[in-house]
mmCIF file of C-alpha atoms in Angstrom:
data_model
loop_
_atom_site.group_PDB
_atom_site.id
_atom_site.type_symbol
_atom_site.label_atom_id
_atom_site.label_comp_id
_atom_site.label_asym_id
_atom_site.label_seq_id
_atom_site.Cartn_x
_atom_site.Cartn_y
_atom_site.Cartn_z
ATOM 1 C CA UNK A 1 -0.202 -0.010 0.108
ATOM 2 C CA UNK A 2 2.755 2.392 1.169
ATOM 3 C CA UNK A 3 4.769 1.506 -2.030
ATOM 4 C CA UNK A 4 1.832 2.165 -4.333
ATOM 5 C CA UNK A 5 1.583 5.574 -2.549
ATOM 6 C CA UNK A 6 5.099 6.383 -3.319
ATOM 7 C CA UNK A 7 4.751 5.593 -6.962
ATOM 8 C CA UNK A 8 1.773 7.468 -7.098
ATOM 9 C CA UNK A 9 3.397 10.592 -5.684
ATOM 10 C CA UNK A 10 6.419 10.210 -8.088
ATOM 11 C CA UNK A 11 4.101 9.967 -11.035
ATOM 12 C CA UNK A 12 2.397 12.993 -9.885
ATOM 13 C CA UNK A 13 5.600 15.025 -9.574
ATOM 14 C CA UNK A 14 6.579 13.834 -12.916
ATOM 15 C CA UNK A 15 3.224 14.956 -14.258
ATOM 16 C CA UNK A 16 3.677 18.483 -12.747
ATOM 17 C CA UNK A 17 7.123 18.863 -14.222
ATOM 18 C CA UNK A 18 5.905 17.622 -17.837
ATOM 19 C CA UNK A 19 3.101 20.256 -17.485
ATOM 20 C CA UNK A 20 5.268 23.134 -16.543
ATOM 21 C CA UNK A 21 7.842 22.089 -19.370
ATOM 22 C CA UNK A 22 5.091 22.165 -21.954
ATOM 23 C CA UNK A 23 3.423 25.099 -20.478
ATOM 24 C CA UNK A 24 6.612 27.344 -20.736
ATOM 25 C CA UNK A 25 7.808 26.179 -24.070
ATOM 26 C CA UNK A 26 9.180 28.685 -26.536
ATOM 27 C CA UNK A 27 6.143 30.132 -28.205
ATOM 28 C CA UNK A 28 7.661 30.243 -31.757
ATOM 29 C CA UNK A 29 8.604 26.541 -31.727
ATOM 30 C CA UNK A 30 5.842 25.234 -29.537
ATOM 31 C CA UNK A 31 2.493 26.944 -30.132
ATOM 32 C CA UNK A 32 0.547 25.762 -33.103
ATOM 33 C CA UNK A 33 -0.353 28.979 -34.669
ATOM 34 C CA UNK A 34 -2.706 29.566 -37.737
ATOM 35 C CA UNK A 35 -2.804 32.858 -39.830
ATOM 36 C CA UNK A 36 -6.029 34.764 -40.926
ATOM 37 C CA UNK A 37 -4.323 36.433 -43.879
ATOM 38 C CA UNK A 38 -6.502 39.508 -44.867
ATOM 39 C CA UNK A 39 -5.791 42.676 -46.900
ATOM 40 C CA UNK A 40 -6.051 46.349 -45.626
ATOM 41 C CA UNK A 41 -9.712 46.858 -44.790
ATOM 42 C CA UNK A 42 -10.748 43.320 -44.419
ATOM 43 C CA UNK A 43 -11.217 41.755 -40.989
ATOM 44 C CA UNK A 44 -9.364 38.848 -39.660
ATOM 45 C CA UNK A 45 -10.220 37.043 -36.402
ATOM 46 C CA UNK A 46 -8.387 35.145 -33.781
ATOM 47 C CA UNK A 47 -10.154 33.424 -30.736
ATOM 48 C CA UNK A 48 -10.308 36.728 -28.770
ATOM 49 C CA UNK A 49 -10.528 39.545 -31.198
ATOM 50 C CA UNK A 50 -11.267 40.460 -34.624
ATOM 51 C CA UNK A 51 -8.941 43.109 -36.360
ATOM 52 C CA UNK A 52 -8.692 45.104 -39.353
ATOM 53 C CA UNK A 53 -6.399 47.877 -40.788
ATOM 54 C CA UNK A 54 -8.073 51.004 -41.584
ATOM 55 C CA UNK A 55 -5.123 53.035 -43.071
ATOM 56 C CA UNK A 56 -1.263 52.690 -43.802
ATOM 57 C CA UNK A 57 0.826 55.415 -44.503
ATOM 58 C CA UNK A 58 4.794 55.597 -45.047
ATOM 59 C CA UNK A 59 7.034 58.652 -44.439
ATOM 60 C CA UNK A 60 10.173 59.965 -42.626
ATOM 61 C CA UNK A 61 8.494 62.096 -40.114
ATOM 62 C CA UNK A 62 5.890 61.489 -37.544
ATOM 63 C CA UNK A 63 4.092 64.268 -35.438
ATOM 64 C CA UNK A 64 3.314 62.504 -32.094
ATOM 65 C CA UNK A 65 1.316 65.679 -30.661
ATOM 66 C CA UNK A 66 1.204 69.289 -30.924
ATOM 67 C CA UNK A 67 3.623 69.872 -28.296
ATOM 68 C CA UNK A 68 6.811 68.118 -29.416
ATOM 69 C CA UNK A 69 9.014 68.296 -32.557
ATOM 70 C CA UNK A 70 8.202 65.399 -35.149
ATOM 71 C CA UNK A 71 10.466 62.204 -34.945
ATOM 72 C CA UNK A 72 12.403 62.275 -38.037
ATOM 73 C CA UNK A 73 14.233 59.133 -39.309
ATOM 74 C CA UNK A 74 16.494 58.255 -42.293
ATOM 75 C CA UNK A 75 14.801 55.013 -42.566
ATOM 76 C CA UNK A 76 11.021 54.739 -43.048
ATOM 77 C CA UNK A 77 8.173 55.114 -40.620
ATOM 78 C CA UNK A 78 5.198 52.687 -41.584
ATOM 79 C CA UNK A 79 2.005 54.182 -39.745
ATOM 80 C CA UNK A 80 -0.877 51.687 -39.404
ATOM 81 C CA UNK A 81 -4.323 52.467 -38.063
ATOM 82 C CA UNK A 82 -5.954 49.655 -36.615
ATOM 83 C CA UNK A 83 -9.394 48.595 -35.076
ATOM 84 C CA UNK A 84 -9.990 45.765 -32.985
ATOM 85 C CA UNK A 85 -13.057 44.077 -31.496
ATOM 86 C CA UNK A 86 -12.528 42.350 -28.173
ATOM 87 C CA UNK A 87 -14.674 38.943 -27.980
ATOM 88 C CA UNK A 88 -14.474 37.238 -24.728
ATOM 89 C CA UNK A 89 -11.311 38.595 -23.219
ATOM 90 C CA UNK A 90 -10.093 42.008 -22.900
ATOM 91 C CA UNK A 91 -7.340 42.990 -25.607
ATOM 92 C CA UNK A 92 -4.220 45.106 -24.948
ATOM 93 C CA UNK A 93 -2.057 44.052 -27.621
ATOM 94 C CA UNK A 94 1.132 44.854 -25.568
ATOM 95 C CA UNK A 95 4.053 42.807 -26.935
ATOM 96 C CA UNK A 96 2.058 41.026 -29.435
ATOM 97 C CA UNK A 97 2.239 43.204 -32.550
ATOM 98 C CA UNK A 98 4.869 43.103 -35.215
ATOM 99 C CA UNK A 99 5.698 44.169 -38.704
ATOM 100 C CA UNK A 100 7.062 41.304 -40.340
ATOM 101 C CA UNK A 101 9.105 41.658 -43.603
ATOM 102 C CA UNK A 102 9.692 39.090 -46.537
ATOM 103 C CA UNK A 103 13.281 38.723 -45.138
ATOM 104 C CA UNK A 104 11.834 37.323 -42.120
ATOM 105 C CA UNK A 105 12.795 40.459 -39.782
ATOM 106 C CA UNK A 106 10.280 41.382 -37.083
ATOM 107 C CA UNK A 107 9.771 45.080 -36.046
ATOM 108 C CA UNK A 108 8.194 46.087 -32.790
ATOM 109 C CA UNK A 109 6.049 49.314 -32.627
ATOM 110 C CA UNK A 110 8.125 52.432 -31.532
ATOM 111 C CA UNK A 111 7.624 52.991 -28.013
ATOM 112 C CA UNK A 112 7.746 56.811 -28.603
ATOM 113 C CA UNK A 113 4.368 56.649 -29.972
ATOM 114 C CA UNK A 114 2.736 54.276 -27.677
ATOM 115 C CA UNK A 115 0.153 56.866 -26.476
ATOM 116 C CA UNK A 116 -1.467 56.261 -29.844
ATOM 117 C CA UNK A 117 -1.752 52.535 -29.603
ATOM 118 C CA UNK A 118 -5.272 50.953 -29.278
ATOM 119 C CA UNK A 119 -6.438 51.200 -25.851
ATOM 120 C CA UNK A 120 -6.922 48.340 -23.366
ATOM 121 C CA UNK A 121 -10.092 47.009 -24.929
ATOM 122 C CA UNK A 122 -12.765 45.169 -22.824
ATOM 123 C CA UNK A 123 -15.015 42.427 -24.236
ATOM 124 C CA UNK A 124 -17.827 43.884 -26.231
ATOM 125 C CA UNK A 125 -15.807 47.353 -27.182
ATOM 126 C CA UNK A 126 -13.860 48.136 -30.207
ATOM 127 C CA UNK A 127 -10.350 49.902 -29.662
ATOM 128 C CA UNK A 128 -8.889 51.968 -32.412
ATOM 129 C CA UNK A 129 -5.384 53.310 -32.627
ATOM 130 C CA UNK A 130 -2.151 53.540 -34.358
ATOM 131 C CA UNK A 131 1.113 51.639 -34.433
ATOM 132 C CA UNK A 132 4.392 53.181 -35.753
ATOM 133 C CA UNK A 133 7.206 51.137 -37.048
ATOM 134 C CA UNK A 134 10.622 52.030 -38.330
ATOM 135 C CA UNK A 135 11.946 49.986 -41.066
ATOM 136 C CA UNK A 136 14.662 49.995 -43.715
ATOM 137 C CA UNK A 137 13.285 51.369 -46.937
ATOM 138 C CA UNK A 138 14.079 48.284 -49.103
ATOM 139 C CA UNK A 139 12.232 46.092 -46.516
ATOM 140 C CA UNK A 140 8.633 47.620 -47.243
ATOM 141 C CA UNK A 141 7.981 45.404 -50.231
ATOM 142 C CA UNK A 142 5.462 42.849 -48.952
ATOM 143 C CA UNK A 143 5.670 43.816 -45.256
ATOM 144 C CA UNK A 144 2.681 42.514 -43.147
ATOM 145 C CA UNK A 145 1.241 43.384 -39.945
ATOM 146 C CA UNK A 146 0.943 40.641 -37.366
ATOM 147 C CA UNK A 147 -1.441 40.747 -34.600
ATOM 148 C CA UNK A 148 -0.922 37.894 -32.247
ATOM 149 C CA UNK A 149 -3.384 36.628 -29.579
ATOM 150 C CA UNK A 150 -2.027 36.618 -25.919
ATOM 151 C CA UNK A 151 -0.098 33.770 -24.983
ATOM 152 C CA UNK A 152 -1.961 31.329 -22.623
ATOM 153 C CA UNK A 153 -0.321 29.277 -19.861
ATOM 154 C CA UNK A 154 -0.464 26.022 -21.843
ATOM 155 C CA UNK A 155 -0.196 25.293 -25.577
ATOM 156 C CA UNK A 156 -3.422 25.802 -27.363
ATOM 157 C CA UNK A 157 -3.910 26.367 -31.067
ATOM 158 C CA UNK A 158 -4.814 29.842 -31.996
ATOM 159 C CA UNK A 159 -4.824 32.071 -35.030
ATOM 160 C CA UNK A 160 -2.921 35.280 -35.522
ATOM 161 C CA UNK A 161 -4.294 38.039 -37.788
ATOM 162 C CA UNK A 162 -1.843 38.860 -40.532
ATOM 163 C CA UNK A 163 -2.677 41.713 -42.690
ATOM 164 C CA UNK A 164 -0.941 42.512 -46.145
ATOM 165 C CA UNK A 165 -0.044 46.307 -46.050
ATOM 166 C CA UNK A 166 0.051 46.518 -49.928
ATOM 167 C CA UNK A 167 3.561 48.083 -49.462
ATOM 168 C CA UNK A 168 6.209 48.270 -52.359
ATOM 169 C CA UNK A 169 9.671 49.733 -52.439
ATOM 170 C CA UNK A 170 7.896 52.325 -54.781
ATOM 171 C CA UNK A 171 5.368 53.359 -52.279
ATOM 172 C CA UNK A 172 5.373 57.090 -52.214
ATOM 173 C CA UNK A 173 6.237 58.254 -48.786
ATOM 174 C CA UNK A 174 4.298 61.315 -47.322
ATOM 175 C CA UNK A 175 6.261 64.410 -47.599
ATOM 176 C CA UNK A 176 4.892 66.162 -44.464
ATOM 177 C CA UNK A 177 4.911 64.826 -40.806
ATOM 178 C CA UNK A 178 2.276 62.131 -40.461
ATOM 179 C CA UNK A 179 0.020 63.112 -37.651
ATOM 180 C CA UNK A 180 -1.076 60.381 -35.296
ATOM 181 C CA UNK A 181 -4.741 60.397 -34.335
ATOM 182 C CA UNK A 182 -5.982 59.972 -30.745
ATOM 183 C CA UNK A 183 -6.883 56.235 -29.843
ATOM 184 C CA UNK A 184 -10.420 55.738 -29.048
ATOM 185 C CA UNK A 185 -12.856 53.246 -27.518
ATOM 186 C CA UNK A 186 -16.598 52.491 -28.460
ATOM 187 C CA UNK A 187 -19.175 49.719 -28.057
ATOM 188 C CA UNK A 188 -18.815 47.367 -30.915
ATOM 189 C CA UNK A 189 -21.792 47.831 -33.210
ATOM 190 C CA UNK B 1 46.511 -1.860 9.920
ATOM 191 C CA UNK B 2 44.412 -2.206 13.146
ATOM 192 C CA UNK B 3 40.540 -2.492 13.239
ATOM 193 C CA UNK B 4 40.289 1.035 14.457
ATOM 194 C CA UNK B 5 42.433 2.564 11.762
ATOM 195 C CA UNK B 6 40.585 0.601 9.092
ATOM 196 C CA UNK B 7 37.399 1.921 10.643
ATOM 197 C CA UNK B 8 38.704 5.408 10.487
ATOM 198 C CA UNK B 9 39.734 5.051 6.963
ATOM 199 C CA UNK B 10 36.266 3.749 5.976
ATOM 200 C CA UNK B 11 34.717 6.660 7.835
ATOM 201 C CA UNK B 12 36.536 9.506 6.090
ATOM 202 C CA UNK B 13 37.251 7.798 2.766
ATOM 203 C CA UNK B 14 33.829 8.624 1.236
ATOM 204 C CA UNK B 15 33.648 12.305 2.356
ATOM 205 C CA UNK B 16 37.360 12.794 1.259
ATOM 206 C CA UNK B 17 36.283 11.411 -2.160
ATOM 207 C CA UNK B 18 33.320 13.453 -2.527
ATOM 208 C CA UNK B 19 35.249 16.654 -1.660
ATOM 209 C CA UNK B 20 37.945 15.541 -4.265
ATOM 210 C CA UNK B 21 35.421 15.112 -6.957
ATOM 211 C CA UNK B 22 33.877 18.393 -6.184
ATOM 212 C CA UNK B 23 37.175 20.256 -6.448
ATOM 213 C CA UNK B 24 38.032 18.438 -9.546
ATOM 214 C CA UNK B 25 34.660 19.448 -11.235
ATOM 215 C CA UNK B 26 35.050 23.055 -10.139
ATOM 216 C CA UNK B 27 38.657 23.101 -11.574
ATOM 217 C CA UNK B 28 37.592 21.331 -14.761
ATOM 218 C CA UNK B 29 34.783 23.976 -15.225
ATOM 219 C CA UNK B 30 37.441 26.845 -14.987
ATOM 220 C CA UNK B 31 36.470 27.777 -11.331
ATOM 221 C CA UNK B 32 40.087 28.374 -10.333
ATOM 222 C CA UNK B 33 41.347 30.418 -13.188
ATOM 223 C CA UNK B 34 42.288 34.030 -12.671
ATOM 224 C CA UNK B 35 39.131 36.400 -12.551
ATOM 225 C CA UNK B 36 38.692 37.995 -15.923
ATOM 226 C CA UNK B 37 39.731 41.463 -16.109
ATOM 227 C CA UNK B 38 39.102 43.911 -19.087
ATOM 228 C CA UNK B 39 41.743 42.322 -21.335
ATOM 229 C CA UNK B 40 41.023 42.287 -24.924
ATOM 230 C CA UNK B 41 41.897 43.410 -28.396
ATOM 231 C CA UNK B 42 42.236 47.075 -28.434
ATOM 232 C CA UNK B 43 40.281 48.961 -30.899
ATOM 233 C CA UNK B 44 40.504 52.714 -31.676
ATOM 234 C CA UNK B 45 37.656 55.061 -31.109
ATOM 235 C CA UNK B 46 35.547 55.396 -34.409
ATOM 236 C CA UNK B 47 36.309 51.845 -35.548
ATOM 237 C CA UNK B 48 33.468 49.525 -35.912
ATOM 238 C CA UNK B 49 33.258 46.468 -33.642
ATOM 239 C CA UNK B 50 31.313 43.517 -35.285
ATOM 240 C CA UNK B 51 29.620 41.115 -32.796
ATOM 241 C CA UNK B 52 27.310 38.120 -32.936
ATOM 242 C CA UNK B 53 24.283 40.435 -33.345
ATOM 243 C CA UNK B 54 25.401 43.903 -33.163
ATOM 244 C CA UNK B 55 28.007 46.439 -34.906
ATOM 245 C CA UNK B 56 28.904 49.036 -32.249
ATOM 246 C CA UNK B 57 31.382 52.067 -32.856
ATOM 247 C CA UNK B 58 32.476 53.977 -29.817
ATOM 248 C CA UNK B 59 32.647 57.407 -30.807
ATOM 249 C CA UNK B 60 33.108 59.733 -28.047
ATOM 250 C CA UNK B 61 33.171 60.214 -24.409
ATOM 251 C CA UNK B 62 32.164 63.595 -22.461
ATOM 252 C CA UNK B 63 32.178 64.800 -18.859
ATOM 253 C CA UNK B 64 28.930 66.593 -18.430
ATOM 254 C CA UNK B 65 26.998 68.471 -15.630
ATOM 255 C CA UNK B 66 23.882 69.581 -17.362
ATOM 256 C CA UNK B 67 21.879 68.443 -20.486
ATOM 257 C CA UNK B 68 18.596 69.502 -22.183
ATOM 258 C CA UNK B 69 16.690 69.285 -18.846
ATOM 259 C CA UNK B 70 19.198 71.540 -16.775
ATOM 260 C CA UNK B 71 21.893 71.170 -14.472
ATOM 261 C CA UNK B 72 22.413 67.876 -12.715
ATOM 262 C CA UNK B 73 24.919 65.238 -11.394
ATOM 263 C CA UNK B 74 28.166 65.112 -12.969
ATOM 264 C CA UNK B 75 27.913 62.390 -15.468
ATOM 265 C CA UNK B 76 29.999 60.628 -18.348
ATOM 266 C CA UNK B 77 28.205 60.487 -21.611
ATOM 267 C CA UNK B 78 29.326 57.950 -24.026
ATOM 268 C CA UNK B 79 28.343 58.271 -27.815
ATOM 269 C CA UNK B 80 27.904 55.081 -29.620
ATOM 270 C CA UNK B 81 26.825 54.233 -33.109
ATOM 271 C CA UNK B 82 24.688 50.944 -33.052
ATOM 272 C CA UNK B 83 23.159 48.641 -35.436
ATOM 273 C CA UNK B 84 21.264 45.436 -34.449
ATOM 274 C CA UNK B 85 21.947 42.768 -36.900
ATOM 275 C CA UNK B 86 19.474 40.327 -35.301
ATOM 276 C CA UNK B 87 16.086 39.531 -36.700
ATOM 277 C CA UNK B 88 13.787 41.027 -34.074
ATOM 278 C CA UNK B 89 13.661 44.313 -32.406
ATOM 279 C CA UNK B 90 15.060 44.385 -28.809
ATOM 280 C CA UNK B 91 14.246 46.683 -25.875
ATOM 281 C CA UNK B 92 17.759 48.167 -25.265
ATOM 282 C CA UNK B 93 21.525 47.296 -25.445
ATOM 283 C CA UNK B 94 21.988 44.376 -23.104
ATOM 284 C CA UNK B 95 23.154 45.298 -19.656
ATOM 285 C CA UNK B 96 26.880 44.539 -19.600
ATOM 286 C CA UNK B 97 27.449 44.405 -23.235
ATOM 287 C CA UNK B 98 29.123 47.947 -23.142
ATOM 288 C CA UNK B 99 30.990 48.902 -20.034
ATOM 289 C CA UNK B 100 32.497 52.111 -18.950
ATOM 290 C CA UNK B 101 35.589 52.016 -16.898
ATOM 291 C CA UNK B 102 37.360 54.962 -15.567
ATOM 292 C CA UNK B 103 41.126 54.189 -14.964
ATOM 293 C CA UNK B 104 42.050 54.665 -11.236
ATOM 294 C CA UNK B 105 38.618 55.926 -10.378
ATOM 295 C CA UNK B 106 35.488 54.621 -8.818
ATOM 296 C CA UNK B 107 33.182 52.669 -11.086
ATOM 297 C CA UNK B 108 30.180 54.886 -12.370
ATOM 298 C CA UNK B 109 26.796 54.112 -11.297
ATOM 299 C CA UNK B 110 24.850 51.877 -13.447
ATOM 300 C CA UNK B 111 22.232 53.372 -15.533
ATOM 301 C CA UNK B 112 20.244 53.186 -18.797
ATOM 302 C CA UNK B 113 20.463 54.397 -22.366
ATOM 303 C CA UNK B 114 19.547 58.252 -22.860
ATOM 304 C CA UNK B 115 18.715 59.336 -26.234
ATOM 305 C CA UNK B 116 16.511 62.351 -26.125
ATOM 306 C CA UNK B 117 13.331 62.033 -27.985
ATOM 307 C CA UNK B 118 14.116 58.317 -28.933
ATOM 308 C CA UNK B 119 13.502 55.410 -26.615
ATOM 309 C CA UNK B 120 16.251 52.640 -26.139
ATOM 310 C CA UNK B 121 14.543 50.137 -28.453
ATOM 311 C CA UNK B 122 16.689 48.993 -31.408
ATOM 312 C CA UNK B 123 15.305 47.855 -34.512
ATOM 313 C CA UNK B 124 17.021 45.352 -37.037
ATOM 314 C CA UNK B 125 19.529 46.973 -39.560
ATOM 315 C CA UNK B 126 18.525 50.558 -38.412
ATOM 316 C CA UNK B 127 21.913 52.332 -37.683
ATOM 317 C CA UNK B 128 21.201 55.056 -34.865
ATOM 318 C CA UNK B 129 23.322 57.045 -32.428
ATOM 319 C CA UNK B 130 22.930 55.692 -28.939
ATOM 320 C CA UNK B 131 24.076 57.416 -25.634
ATOM 321 C CA UNK B 132 25.036 55.775 -22.485
ATOM 322 C CA UNK B 133 24.886 58.195 -19.581
ATOM 323 C CA UNK B 134 26.504 57.071 -16.130
ATOM 324 C CA UNK B 135 26.739 59.130 -13.073
ATOM 325 C CA UNK B 136 30.473 59.742 -12.006
ATOM 326 C CA UNK B 137 31.671 59.818 -9.444
ATOM 327 C CA UNK B 138 28.990 57.540 -7.977
ATOM 328 C CA UNK B 139 26.981 58.820 -4.988
ATOM 329 C CA UNK B 140 27.700 58.123 -1.496
ATOM 330 C CA UNK B 141 25.556 56.410 1.295
ATOM 331 C CA UNK B 142 24.244 59.767 1.939
ATOM 332 C CA UNK B 143 23.144 60.101 -1.730
ATOM 333 C CA UNK B 144 25.373 63.026 -2.267
ATOM 334 C CA UNK B 145 27.891 62.944 -5.100
ATOM 335 C CA UNK B 146 31.463 63.478 -4.055
ATOM 336 C CA UNK B 147 33.632 66.143 -5.812
ATOM 337 C CA UNK B 148 36.034 65.061 -8.593
ATOM 338 C CA UNK B 149 39.654 65.217 -7.516
ATOM 339 C CA UNK B 150 41.209 64.948 -10.902
ATOM 340 C CA UNK B 151 39.450 64.530 -14.213
ATOM 341 C CA UNK B 152 41.115 61.512 -16.013
ATOM 342 C CA UNK B 153 42.459 62.223 -19.495
ATOM 343 C CA UNK B 154 40.976 59.069 -21.003
ATOM 344 C CA UNK B 155 38.272 56.376 -20.222
ATOM 345 C CA UNK B 156 37.921 52.882 -21.341
ATOM 346 C CA UNK B 157 35.087 51.165 -22.968
ATOM 347 C CA UNK B 158 34.833 47.236 -22.685
ATOM 348 C CA UNK B 159 32.828 45.606 -25.293
ATOM 349 C CA UNK B 160 31.660 42.191 -24.856
ATOM 350 C CA UNK B 161 30.257 39.750 -27.509
ATOM 351 C CA UNK B 162 27.343 37.473 -27.045
ATOM 352 C CA UNK B 163 26.684 33.847 -27.378
ATOM 353 C CA UNK B 164 23.191 32.359 -28.395
ATOM 354 C CA UNK B 165 22.831 29.602 -25.889
ATOM 355 C CA UNK B 166 20.290 27.209 -24.542
ATOM 356 C CA UNK B 167 19.185 27.999 -20.964
ATOM 357 C CA UNK B 168 17.356 25.727 -18.546
ATOM 358 C CA UNK B 169 14.097 26.973 -20.134
ATOM 359 C CA UNK B 170 14.830 29.283 -23.305
ATOM 360 C CA UNK B 171 17.392 29.961 -25.721
ATOM 361 C CA UNK B 172 19.008 33.362 -24.923
ATOM 362 C CA UNK B 173 21.869 35.582 -25.736
ATOM 363 C CA UNK B 174 24.448 35.553 -22.991
ATOM 364 C CA UNK B 175 27.569 37.739 -22.504
ATOM 365 C CA UNK B 176 30.826 36.081 -23.717
ATOM 366 C CA UNK B 177 34.365 37.065 -23.946
ATOM 367 C CA UNK B 178 35.623 40.729 -24.293
ATOM 368 C CA UNK B 179 35.629 41.632 -27.852
ATOM 369 C CA UNK B 180 37.134 44.817 -27.770
ATOM 370 C CA UNK B 181 38.781 47.346 -25.503
ATOM 371 C CA UNK B 182 38.341 51.177 -26.591
ATOM 372 C CA UNK B 183 40.436 53.969 -24.803
ATOM 373 C CA UNK B 184 39.353 57.357 -25.766
ATOM 374 C CA UNK B 185 39.808 60.888 -24.364
ATOM 375 C CA UNK B 186 37.219 62.246 -21.861
ATOM 376 C CA UNK B 187 36.221 65.660 -23.080
ATOM 377 C CA UNK B 188 35.330 68.086 -19.975
ATOM 378 C CA UNK B 189 32.170 69.828 -21.017
ATOM 379 C CA UNK B 190 31.080 70.692 -17.522
ATOM 380 C CA UNK B 191 29.692 74.228 -17.163
ATOM 381 C CA UNK B 192 30.839 74.654 -13.512
ATOM 382 C CA UNK B 193 34.153 72.511 -13.117
#
């Protein structure tokens, strides 16, 4: 009886270790991820949100607000306005948004403009905001916006929304500073 | 050998063997080698240093006591030109990749990158100026900054490389050997020396 209890305890411990190992596995290698591939203006859905890109602009200057000088780059800013409907969980998009190039490089939104990001969006609401990426001009061609669902504790299948931004190397940059709009939150129609 | 001696030997043999094994393991792992200093290949200021996932140029070092926000502590401001050659944006230059050393002086306080309107985030293949600002001399226990006796003519910048290693849970970039040691003049830009 005692021996059976010992073996049960050992098996329980091993199960806990296995669960932790599976749960903390590297996301890129471990999480089965599908993609909802959409174009600008189309809506793609994951398990927790539906998102669409409303507008895309490229330029070398971004105006954050009326109080500060424009940010200026020798590379290129890609300014993407996004609307996201939260389904059953709140959506924050912190650390889950990338601009992915055809070369396989992943660019995070620039933190200088994070006040323009979509706000924390509770279920039933739609958040709208802007992400600004800084990218070498020769990597604009075919660049896509990737919106990933939040990482769960354990591996589950999910879908990331991937939006073809319809950019090419010949996309004409906006000559004047691109003004960032105010983020907004509204009840999903 | 008497019975008593044999007993003593048996009693101590296992602990001694365990200690010897431990010492051997530590030695094999390099635990008894000389502590690493800042020795490494000398590189001139302005010369690009190529690392596993960075290209870094150490441009200038300045001693300042004010900036765009007004007067403040005495600090050493290091001008770098940095390019991230990895595939993914990263929050900042990793801690310990670039270390400022004041020869014969106390170590500067640890700190962060400071780049005016720009955050510390670095994006792949975007070359940019990156400033490291370190309070020097460091504040004492009373939080007051001691006066500077003599301003050093030069400071030394130690640049380490990284290695892509598998940790217990994740793959991660870890600091590796010293890749370059740059000695450069310290320009005194203080308004109130």
